[in-house]
Amino acid sequence: MPEVISSSFDALPYRHGAIPATHPARFGAIARLLGHGAVPPDHCRVLELGCGEGFNLLPLAERFPASQFVGVDFSAVQIGVGEEACRAAQIGNARLVCADLRKFEPEAAAFDYVIAHGVYSWVSDEVKDRLLKLCAHALAPKGVAYVSYNVHPGWGLLGSLRAIVRAELARVPDPQAHVRQLLPALQRAFAGQETPYARLMSEALASMQAKPEALLFHDELEVVNDPVTFLDFTTHAAAHGLHYLAEADFAALPLDHLPPAAQTEIAGLGVDFFRGQQLLDLLGNRQFRASLLTRSAASPSPASGLDAAVIAECAVGLHLRAVEGRIDLTDAAPLRLLGRHNFLLSIEKPAQRAFFAALCEAFPHRIAFAQAVTRAIELLQQHGLPPELDSAPLAVGLVKLFAIDQCDLLLAGDGHWLRPPAAPVATPLMRHQARTGLHVTNRWHEVVELTDEDRRWVAGEAHSPREAALVRSGLAV
């Protein structure tokens, strides 16, 4: 079975680019906020199990030259693509290893972060077991592992669709060509039906068609795709001495997102945190989780709350924008900010308005909390307002915004990596990605959509970049 999976990845590389949630500064910040002493990203060691071509790992290595990175994958073709990128970008602090996870032996307790994205649900039970054993073996005492997997009940319906589509594709000589005919035909067949089942199937088929071919065949249609319940996963992890900490998508954790009536019903069942999470999966039809694990049995529960004092160690990226566009601190009217999911924040106090103006001004860069406070004081002085600002309530407010997905928090470390470049110059890895038709990763570990003209500039083949391309690449404010 592993040989079959390996050959499928050699023939059709799994090319997804950077996964923002796997950035050590992001899930390291979650660990710190929960009281677990994670290491700053600019001086750490990172291991990625199932790294593919390495384009989740290599942008991190380029961004953090004082850290060390190791990626492992069993596809020699994919490792070769990553090694070529390493040479082209002259990345010397990353090593890519072609190995079967069943035989790979990392150094014990040597890694501050272990990443396993898109592996657990797509391998045999033997390799699942080995994956968690490797995480436990490789993690340093304060280390944090990121492991993603498919979950029930969301994958129940998708599993049925997957089984039938795979059976159809198994009978044709060219599955990749046939799937482009099969999926639209099935969606059209459901189009005239108004039943809840037909709507669910139409949505699932539309989602499959929207995926790049490689992701479709390696996610939904791979030889192995084995969803589990949340409790089954955490029990399996605990058997290897790994303890659940939180989700990398922290905002998906709280039961507060449920309607009040649903919260009341769940509370009446007397469930603990873990059973509550599994019921949340059921109520939300969740399909996917990316869980954070530690070796410490004393790891705090997300239910214990976040420590706002840790915000002082973080950089902030706001997901809110001024409704009126331009921010005028001399205007006595409340500052209104619109965020994700149509969230509206209204701010009246001048000092708080200046702080959020500083965060908006920094977009798309992430700015250290202390730097944002300093900038807010400067703005107050420039507008003839009292330069008095209490940072503690601001930290508490940011924790609340983070818990509802309205800001990005990252461990800042020494902060040097946060500073915008003096001139808008693409990095060597960005240039290599643009030249070779790969996904281009920006400075915040996000895949960016670029026009052909933008891509030529990133590749170094044009001399007049558009401002929008610079902003999306994280090279300009």
Short mmCIF file of C-alpha atoms in Angstrom, two decimals:
data_model
loop_
_atom_site.label_atom_id
_atom_site.label_comp_id
_atom_site.label_asym_id
_atom_site.label_seq_id
_atom_site.Cartn_x
_atom_site.Cartn_y
_atom_site.Cartn_z
CA MET A 1 0.00 0.00 0.00
CA PRO A 2 2.68 2.63 0.85
CA GLU A 3 4.39 1.89 -2.48
CA VAL A 4 1.11 2.51 -4.32
CA ILE A 5 0.63 5.85 -2.54
CA SER A 6 4.26 6.85 -3.18
CA SER A 7 3.96 6.19 -6.91
CA SER A 8 0.75 8.26 -7.08
CA PHE A 9 2.57 11.24 -5.56
CA ASP A 10 5.49 10.77 -7.97
CA ALA A 11 3.11 10.77 -10.95
CA LEU A 12 0.97 13.68 -9.70
CA PRO A 13 2.80 15.85 -7.12
CA TYR A 14 0.75 17.18 -4.22
CA ARG A 15 1.34 20.89 -4.80
CA HIS A 16 -0.48 23.04 -2.24
CA GLY A 17 2.10 25.67 -1.32
CA ALA A 18 2.35 27.22 2.13
CA ILE A 19 -0.20 26.38 4.85
CA PRO A 20 -0.57 29.55 6.99
CA ALA A 21 -1.76 27.69 10.09
CA THR A 22 1.49 25.68 10.21
CA HIS A 23 3.63 28.78 10.75
CA PRO A 24 5.47 28.17 14.07
CA ALA A 25 4.92 31.79 15.08
CA ARG A 26 1.15 31.23 14.74
CA PHE A 27 0.65 28.00 16.63
CA GLY A 28 3.52 28.90 18.96
CA ALA A 29 1.53 31.99 19.96
CA ILE A 30 -1.51 29.81 20.74
CA ALA A 31 0.65 27.57 22.93
CA ARG A 32 2.08 30.57 24.80
CA LEU A 33 -1.35 32.14 25.27
CA LEU A 34 -2.48 28.88 26.87
CA GLY A 35 0.49 28.80 29.24
CA HIS A 36 2.71 26.32 27.35
CA GLY A 37 6.26 27.64 26.91
CA ALA A 38 6.76 27.42 23.14
CA VAL A 39 10.02 28.61 21.57
CA PRO A 40 10.14 31.78 19.38
CA PRO A 41 10.19 31.02 15.63
CA ASP A 42 13.39 32.91 14.85
CA HIS A 43 15.56 30.54 16.92
CA CYS A 44 13.97 27.10 16.74
CA ARG A 45 14.15 23.67 15.09
CA VAL A 46 11.27 22.47 12.91
CA LEU A 47 10.53 18.99 11.53
CA GLU A 48 7.87 18.45 8.85
CA LEU A 49 6.67 14.88 8.31
CA GLY A 50 5.21 14.44 4.83
CA CYS A 51 6.69 17.68 3.48
CA GLY A 52 5.99 16.98 -0.21
CA GLU A 53 8.01 19.36 -2.37
CA GLY A 54 8.93 21.41 0.68
CA PHE A 55 7.06 24.59 -0.20
CA ASN A 56 5.46 24.79 3.22
CA LEU A 57 8.87 24.42 4.92
CA LEU A 58 11.26 26.34 2.64
CA PRO A 59 9.59 29.79 2.95
CA LEU A 60 9.95 29.42 6.72
CA ALA A 61 13.61 28.49 6.37
CA GLU A 62 14.25 31.53 4.19
CA ARG A 63 12.42 33.80 6.63
CA PHE A 64 14.25 32.46 9.72
CA PRO A 65 17.92 31.94 8.84
CA ALA A 66 18.91 31.31 12.49
CA SER A 67 16.44 28.39 12.77
CA GLN A 68 16.91 24.86 11.43
CA PHE A 69 14.41 22.93 9.28
CA VAL A 70 14.12 19.26 8.29
CA GLY A 71 11.50 17.92 5.88
CA VAL A 72 10.76 14.25 5.20
CA ASP A 73 8.76 12.70 2.37
CA PHE A 74 8.72 9.30 0.65
CA SER A 75 8.37 10.73 -2.88
CA ALA A 76 11.78 11.10 -4.47
CA VAL A 77 10.27 13.22 -7.25
CA GLN A 78 8.82 15.74 -4.80
CA ILE A 79 11.99 15.88 -2.69
CA GLY A 80 13.96 16.55 -5.89
CA VAL A 81 11.77 19.57 -6.70
CA GLY A 82 12.36 20.94 -3.19
CA GLU A 83 16.12 20.39 -3.36
CA GLU A 84 16.25 22.29 -6.65
CA ALA A 85 14.45 25.21 -4.97
CA CYS A 86 16.90 25.08 -2.04
CA ARG A 87 19.83 25.42 -4.42
CA ALA A 88 18.20 28.16 -6.50
CA ALA A 89 17.30 30.23 -3.41
CA GLN A 90 20.56 29.35 -1.60
CA ILE A 91 18.72 28.16 1.49
CA GLY A 92 21.32 26.59 3.73
CA ASN A 93 19.34 25.93 6.91
CA ALA A 94 16.89 23.38 5.50
CA ARG A 95 17.44 19.69 4.77
CA LEU A 96 14.99 17.56 2.77
CA VAL A 97 15.10 13.81 3.31
CA CYS A 98 13.57 11.13 1.10
CA ALA A 99 12.46 8.42 3.53
CA ASP A 100 9.58 6.16 4.53
CA LEU A 101 8.18 7.34 7.87
CA ARG A 102 8.23 3.73 9.05
CA LYS A 103 12.03 3.77 8.84
CA PHE A 104 12.87 7.43 9.51
CA GLU A 105 14.64 8.04 12.84
CA PRO A 106 14.84 11.70 13.89
CA GLU A 107 17.00 12.91 16.72
CA ALA A 108 15.22 12.47 20.05
CA ALA A 109 13.65 15.52 21.76
CA ALA A 110 15.37 17.80 19.25
CA PHE A 111 12.54 19.73 17.60
CA ASP A 112 10.57 22.66 18.96
CA TYR A 113 7.88 22.24 16.32
CA VAL A 114 6.71 19.17 14.39
CA ILE A 115 4.31 19.60 11.45
CA ALA A 116 2.29 16.79 9.86
CA HIS A 117 -0.23 18.36 7.49
CA GLY A 118 -2.31 16.09 5.28
CA VAL A 119 -0.77 12.81 6.46
CA TYR A 120 -2.70 11.15 9.31
CA SER A 121 -5.97 10.44 7.48
CA TRP A 122 -4.24 9.47 4.23
CA VAL A 123 -2.04 6.61 5.45
CA SER A 124 -2.51 3.09 6.80
CA ASP A 125 -3.13 2.41 10.49
CA GLU A 126 0.48 1.27 10.79
CA VAL A 127 1.78 4.60 9.49
CA LYS A 128 -0.74 6.57 11.57
CA ASP A 129 0.71 4.90 14.64
CA ARG A 130 4.25 5.56 13.48
CA LEU A 131 3.45 9.22 12.75
CA LEU A 132 2.32 9.91 16.31
CA LYS A 133 5.24 7.94 17.71
CA LEU A 134 7.63 10.10 15.66
CA CYS A 135 5.96 13.27 16.94
CA ALA A 136 6.36 12.16 20.55
CA HIS A 137 9.96 11.04 19.96
CA ALA A 138 11.09 14.17 18.11
CA LEU A 139 9.42 16.86 20.24
CA ALA A 140 11.51 18.82 22.72
CA PRO A 141 10.03 19.15 26.23
CA LYS A 142 8.43 22.50 25.33
CA GLY A 143 7.71 21.44 21.75
CA VAL A 144 4.37 21.61 19.95
CA ALA A 145 3.15 19.30 17.20
CA TYR A 146 0.61 20.22 14.51
CA VAL A 147 -1.31 17.22 13.11
CA SER A 148 -4.21 17.58 10.66
CA TYR A 149 -6.83 14.94 9.90
CA ASN A 150 -10.32 14.44 8.49
CA VAL A 151 -13.16 14.05 10.99
CA HIS A 152 -16.69 12.77 11.28
CA PRO A 153 -19.43 13.64 10.71
CA GLY A 154 -18.43 15.99 7.88
CA TRP A 155 -16.64 13.24 6.05
CA GLY A 156 -19.55 10.81 6.27
CA LEU A 157 -21.36 12.13 3.19
CA LEU A 158 -18.09 12.95 1.42
CA GLY A 159 -16.88 9.40 2.06
CA SER A 160 -19.90 7.97 0.23
CA LEU A 161 -19.37 10.33 -2.71
CA ARG A 162 -15.65 9.51 -2.78
CA ALA A 163 -16.31 5.75 -2.87
CA ILE A 164 -18.66 6.02 -5.87
CA VAL A 165 -16.44 8.45 -7.80
CA ARG A 166 -13.38 6.24 -7.22
CA ALA A 167 -15.31 3.22 -8.49
CA GLU A 168 -16.24 5.13 -11.65
CA LEU A 169 -12.65 6.25 -12.22
CA ALA A 170 -11.25 2.76 -11.66
CA ARG A 171 -12.87 1.50 -14.87
CA VAL A 172 -11.34 4.09 -17.24
CA PRO A 173 -7.78 4.31 -18.63
CA ASP A 174 -7.43 8.05 -17.93
CA PRO A 175 -9.01 8.94 -14.55
CA GLN A 176 -7.77 12.55 -14.65
CA ALA A 177 -9.53 13.21 -17.95
CA HIS A 178 -12.69 11.33 -16.96
CA VAL A 179 -13.10 13.14 -13.61
CA ARG A 180 -13.41 16.45 -15.49
CA GLN A 181 -16.46 14.99 -17.26
CA LEU A 182 -17.87 12.97 -14.36
CA LEU A 183 -18.13 15.64 -11.65
CA PRO A 184 -19.95 18.29 -13.75
CA ALA A 185 -22.33 15.62 -15.07
CA LEU A 186 -23.22 14.52 -11.53
CA GLN A 187 -23.72 18.12 -10.42
CA ARG A 188 -26.06 18.80 -13.35
CA ALA A 189 -27.99 15.65 -12.46
CA PHE A 190 -28.59 16.99 -8.94
CA ALA A 191 -29.38 20.53 -10.15
CA GLY A 192 -33.12 20.02 -10.63
CA GLN A 193 -33.68 18.46 -7.22
CA GLU A 194 -34.65 20.53 -4.16
CA THR A 195 -34.12 17.96 -1.42
CA PRO A 196 -31.61 18.63 1.41
CA TYR A 197 -29.60 15.63 0.21
CA ALA A 198 -29.35 17.02 -3.33
CA ARG A 199 -28.20 20.40 -2.00
CA LEU A 200 -25.49 18.77 0.13
CA MET A 201 -24.29 16.66 -2.80
CA SER A 202 -24.26 19.66 -5.15
CA GLU A 203 -22.15 21.62 -2.67
CA ALA A 204 -19.73 18.70 -2.26
CA LEU A 205 -19.38 18.28 -6.03
CA ALA A 206 -18.84 22.01 -6.50
CA SER A 207 -16.12 21.95 -3.83
CA MET A 208 -14.37 19.02 -5.53
CA GLN A 209 -14.48 20.75 -8.93
CA ALA A 210 -12.98 23.93 -7.49
CA LYS A 211 -9.86 22.10 -6.34
CA PRO A 212 -6.69 21.84 -8.43
CA GLU A 213 -6.42 18.37 -9.89
CA ALA A 214 -3.52 17.27 -7.70
CA LEU A 215 -5.30 18.29 -4.50
CA LEU A 216 -8.52 16.57 -5.61
CA PHE A 217 -6.79 13.25 -6.32
CA HIS A 218 -4.64 13.34 -3.17
CA ASP A 219 -7.29 14.67 -0.78
CA GLU A 220 -10.73 13.30 -1.70
CA LEU A 221 -9.68 10.54 -4.11
CA GLU A 222 -6.44 9.16 -2.67
CA VAL A 223 -6.13 5.39 -2.10
CA VAL A 224 -6.50 5.92 1.66
CA ASN A 225 -8.75 8.57 3.20
CA ASP A 226 -9.67 7.58 6.70
CA PRO A 227 -11.69 10.09 8.80
CA VAL A 228 -11.89 9.65 12.56
CA THR A 229 -13.84 11.16 15.44
CA PHE A 230 -12.16 13.81 17.57
CA LEU A 231 -12.17 11.53 20.62
CA ASP A 232 -10.64 8.66 18.64
CA PHE A 233 -7.80 10.93 17.53
CA THR A 234 -7.06 12.39 20.97
CA THR A 235 -7.18 8.90 22.51
CA HIS A 236 -4.72 7.63 19.89
CA ALA A 237 -2.43 10.61 20.53
CA ALA A 238 -2.58 10.06 24.30
CA ALA A 239 -1.51 6.44 23.81
CA HIS A 240 1.79 7.85 22.51
CA GLY A 241 2.19 10.36 25.32
CA LEU A 242 0.83 13.29 23.30
CA HIS A 243 -1.66 15.60 24.97
CA TYR A 244 -4.20 17.79 23.22
CA LEU A 245 -3.58 21.52 23.55
CA ALA A 246 -5.87 23.33 21.08
CA GLU A 247 -6.76 23.74 17.42
CA ALA A 248 -4.49 25.65 15.05
CA ASP A 249 -7.72 27.37 13.98
CA PHE A 250 -8.30 28.59 17.52
CA ALA A 251 -11.49 30.45 16.68
CA ALA A 252 -13.14 27.13 15.81
CA LEU A 253 -12.87 25.89 19.43
CA PRO A 254 -15.38 27.83 21.55
CA LEU A 255 -18.93 26.56 21.94
CA ASP A 256 -19.85 30.27 22.11
CA HIS A 257 -20.29 30.21 18.32
CA LEU A 258 -23.38 28.05 18.71
CA PRO A 259 -26.83 29.67 18.98
CA PRO A 260 -27.79 30.31 22.64
CA ALA A 261 -30.41 27.56 22.59
CA ALA A 262 -27.84 25.02 21.36
CA GLN A 263 -25.35 26.12 24.04
CA THR A 264 -28.01 25.58 26.70
CA GLU A 265 -28.80 22.08 25.44
CA ILE A 266 -25.12 21.06 25.36
CA ALA A 267 -24.50 22.51 28.83
CA GLY A 268 -27.44 20.47 30.10
CA LEU A 269 -25.70 17.27 29.03
CA GLY A 270 -22.87 17.87 31.50
CA VAL A 271 -20.16 17.13 28.94
CA ASP A 272 -16.45 17.79 29.53
CA PHE A 273 -14.29 19.79 27.11
CA PHE A 274 -13.44 16.82 24.87
CA ARG A 275 -16.98 15.50 24.55
CA GLY A 276 -18.12 19.07 23.95
CA GLN A 277 -15.69 19.36 21.06
CA GLN A 278 -16.96 16.15 19.49
CA LEU A 279 -20.55 17.38 19.76
CA LEU A 280 -19.43 20.68 18.21
CA ASP A 281 -18.12 18.67 15.23
CA LEU A 282 -21.54 17.05 14.93
CA LEU A 283 -23.49 20.31 15.17
CA GLY A 284 -21.22 22.07 12.69
CA ASN A 285 -20.75 19.13 10.29
CA ARG A 286 -16.98 19.64 10.64
CA GLN A 287 -14.84 17.85 8.06
CA PHE A 288 -11.29 18.72 9.10
CA ARG A 289 -9.20 19.48 12.17
CA ALA A 290 -5.62 20.61 12.70
CA SER A 291 -4.82 19.82 16.33
CA LEU A 292 -1.90 20.99 18.45
CA LEU A 293 -0.28 18.41 20.71
CA THR A 294 2.43 18.49 23.40
CA ARG A 295 4.36 15.95 25.43
CA SER A 296 3.40 17.60 28.71
CA ALA A 297 0.66 15.92 30.72
CA ALA A 298 0.26 19.27 32.48
CA SER A 299 -0.75 21.03 29.25
CA PRO A 300 -3.55 23.50 29.98
CA SER A 301 -6.99 23.12 28.46
CA PRO A 302 -8.31 25.77 26.05
CA ALA A 303 -11.25 25.99 28.43
CA SER A 304 -8.91 27.61 30.98
CA GLY A 305 -8.70 30.78 28.87
CA LEU A 306 -5.92 32.77 27.24
CA ASP A 307 -3.29 34.79 29.11
CA ALA A 308 -3.57 38.36 27.81
CA ALA A 309 -0.13 39.22 29.24
CA VAL A 310 1.43 37.08 26.49
CA ILE A 311 0.21 39.61 23.90
CA ALA A 312 3.32 41.63 24.84
CA GLU A 313 5.38 38.84 23.19
CA CYS A 314 3.27 38.82 20.03
CA ALA A 315 2.93 40.58 16.72
CA VAL A 316 -0.55 41.50 15.53
CA GLY A 317 -2.20 41.48 12.12
CA LEU A 318 -5.69 42.94 12.08
CA HIS A 319 -8.47 41.40 9.97
CA LEU A 320 -10.56 44.57 10.40
CA ARG A 321 -10.69 47.58 8.07
CA ALA A 322 -12.09 51.07 8.62
CA VAL A 323 -15.66 51.32 7.34
CA GLU A 324 -15.15 54.94 6.29
CA GLY A 325 -11.81 54.16 4.64
CA ARG A 326 -9.65 56.95 6.03
CA ILE A 327 -9.19 57.15 9.83
CA ASP A 328 -9.47 60.66 11.29
CA LEU A 329 -8.52 60.79 14.98
CA THR A 330 -9.71 64.39 15.27
CA ASP A 331 -13.25 63.28 14.45
CA ALA A 332 -15.24 62.73 17.65
CA ALA A 333 -17.38 60.04 16.01
CA PRO A 334 -16.64 56.38 16.93
CA LEU A 335 -14.14 54.55 14.75
CA ARG A 336 -15.99 51.71 13.02
CA LEU A 337 -14.06 48.67 11.84
CA LEU A 338 -15.55 45.86 9.73
CA GLY A 339 -14.04 42.39 9.94
CA ARG A 340 -14.59 38.81 8.91
CA HIS A 341 -18.11 37.35 9.00
CA ASN A 342 -19.48 40.94 8.93
CA PHE A 343 -18.22 41.59 12.47
CA LEU A 344 -18.46 45.31 13.32
CA LEU A 345 -16.30 46.91 16.02
CA SER A 346 -17.06 50.44 17.23
CA ILE A 347 -14.35 52.27 19.21
CA GLU A 348 -14.97 55.53 21.03
CA LYS A 349 -12.00 56.26 23.32
CA PRO A 350 -9.26 58.32 21.56
CA ALA A 351 -6.37 56.18 22.85
CA GLN A 352 -8.00 52.95 21.65
CA ARG A 353 -8.85 54.54 18.32
CA ALA A 354 -5.19 55.54 17.90
CA PHE A 355 -4.06 51.97 18.70
CA PHE A 356 -6.35 50.41 16.10
CA ALA A 357 -5.35 53.13 13.64
CA ALA A 358 -1.72 52.00 14.13
CA LEU A 359 -2.70 48.39 13.39
CA CYS A 360 -4.67 49.40 10.27
CA GLU A 361 -1.76 51.58 9.13
CA ALA A 362 0.61 48.60 9.30
CA PHE A 363 -1.47 46.38 6.99
CA PRO A 364 -0.53 43.91 5.51
CA HIS A 365 2.45 43.65 7.85
CA ARG A 366 2.21 42.19 11.31
CA ILE A 367 3.42 44.65 13.91
CA ALA A 368 4.82 43.91 17.37
CA PHE A 369 2.36 44.84 20.11
CA ALA A 370 4.83 47.20 21.79
CA GLN A 371 5.54 48.87 18.45
CA ALA A 372 1.81 49.38 17.85
CA VAL A 373 1.46 50.98 21.30
CA THR A 374 4.40 53.31 20.56
CA ARG A 375 2.91 54.25 17.20
CA ALA A 376 -0.48 54.94 18.82
CA ILE A 377 1.15 57.37 21.26
CA GLU A 378 2.84 59.12 18.32
CA LEU A 379 -0.52 59.46 16.55
CA LEU A 380 -2.13 60.92 19.67
CA GLN A 381 0.67 63.50 19.94
CA GLN A 382 0.43 64.38 16.24
CA HIS A 383 -3.27 65.10 16.63
CA GLY A 384 -2.91 67.15 19.80
CA LEU A 385 -4.51 64.49 21.99
CA PRO A 386 -3.26 63.38 25.43
CA PRO A 387 -0.57 60.71 24.80
CA GLU A 388 -1.90 58.44 27.52
CA LEU A 389 -2.50 54.79 26.72
CA ASP A 390 -3.03 51.80 29.02
CA SER A 391 -1.81 48.72 27.15
CA ALA A 392 -3.42 46.11 29.46
CA PRO A 393 -7.04 46.60 28.26
CA LEU A 394 -5.78 46.61 24.66
CA ALA A 395 -4.15 43.21 25.22
CA VAL A 396 -7.38 41.83 26.67
CA GLY A 397 -9.29 43.20 23.68
CA LEU A 398 -6.89 41.57 21.21
CA VAL A 399 -7.29 38.20 22.95
CA LYS A 400 -11.06 38.50 22.50
CA LEU A 401 -10.67 39.46 18.84
CA PHE A 402 -8.27 36.54 18.26
CA ALA A 403 -10.79 34.10 19.74
CA ILE A 404 -13.35 35.17 17.11
CA ASP A 405 -10.92 35.24 14.15
CA GLN A 406 -10.65 39.03 13.85
CA CYS A 407 -6.86 39.24 14.21
CA ASP A 408 -3.72 37.22 13.60
CA LEU A 409 -1.28 36.70 16.51
CA LEU A 410 2.31 35.53 16.05
CA LEU A 411 5.18 35.01 18.47
CA ALA A 412 7.49 37.91 17.70
CA GLY A 413 10.82 36.60 19.00
CA ASP A 414 13.46 39.31 18.61
CA GLY A 415 11.18 41.06 16.10
CA HIS A 416 13.76 41.53 13.34
CA TRP A 417 11.85 39.27 10.95
CA LEU A 418 8.77 41.47 11.28
CA ARG A 419 10.38 44.58 9.84
CA PRO A 420 9.35 45.52 6.29
CA PRO A 421 12.14 45.36 3.72
CA ALA A 422 13.93 48.64 3.05
CA ALA A 423 13.11 48.25 -0.65
CA PRO A 424 10.37 46.14 -2.31
CA VAL A 425 12.57 43.28 -3.53
CA ALA A 426 11.26 39.74 -3.89
CA THR A 427 13.17 37.06 -2.00
CA PRO A 428 15.24 34.47 -3.93
CA LEU A 429 12.64 31.78 -3.17
CA MET A 430 9.80 34.01 -4.37
CA ARG A 431 11.71 34.58 -7.60
CA HIS A 432 12.30 30.85 -8.07
CA GLN A 433 8.61 30.07 -7.44
CA ALA A 434 7.51 32.74 -9.92
CA ARG A 435 9.96 31.61 -12.62
CA THR A 436 9.01 27.94 -12.38
CA GLY A 437 5.23 28.37 -12.20
CA LEU A 438 4.98 27.34 -8.54
CA HIS A 439 2.78 28.89 -5.86
CA VAL A 440 4.38 32.13 -4.65
CA THR A 441 4.47 32.51 -0.86
CA ASN A 442 4.39 35.96 0.69
CA ARG A 443 6.20 37.15 3.81
CA TRP A 444 3.30 35.99 6.02
CA HIS A 445 3.32 32.39 4.79
CA GLU A 446 0.30 32.82 2.54
CA VAL A 447 -0.01 31.75 -1.10
CA VAL A 448 -0.68 34.85 -3.20
CA GLU A 449 -2.62 35.14 -6.43
CA LEU A 450 -0.56 37.05 -9.00
CA THR A 451 -1.34 38.22 -12.51
CA ASP A 452 1.08 37.25 -15.28
CA GLU A 453 2.51 40.77 -15.09
CA ASP A 454 2.95 40.54 -11.32
CA ARG A 455 4.59 37.13 -11.65
CA ARG A 456 7.10 38.49 -14.18
CA TRP A 457 8.06 41.24 -11.74
CA VAL A 458 8.46 38.77 -8.85
CA ALA A 459 10.60 36.59 -11.13
CA GLY A 460 12.86 39.57 -11.87
CA GLU A 461 11.79 39.81 -15.52
CA ALA A 462 10.00 43.22 -15.33
CA HIS A 463 10.95 46.53 -13.77
CA SER A 464 7.70 48.25 -12.79
CA PRO A 465 5.75 46.38 -10.12
CA ARG A 466 2.15 47.28 -9.39
CA GLU A 467 1.43 48.43 -5.85
CA ALA A 468 -1.20 45.71 -5.38
CA ALA A 469 1.35 42.99 -6.15
CA LEU A 470 3.77 44.45 -3.61
CA VAL A 471 1.11 44.57 -0.91
CA ARG A 472 -0.08 41.00 -1.54
CA SER A 473 3.51 39.76 -1.46
CA GLY A 474 4.07 41.48 1.89
CA LEU A 475 6.78 43.67 0.37
CA ALA A 476 5.05 47.03 0.87
CA VAL A 477 2.41 48.68 3.05
#
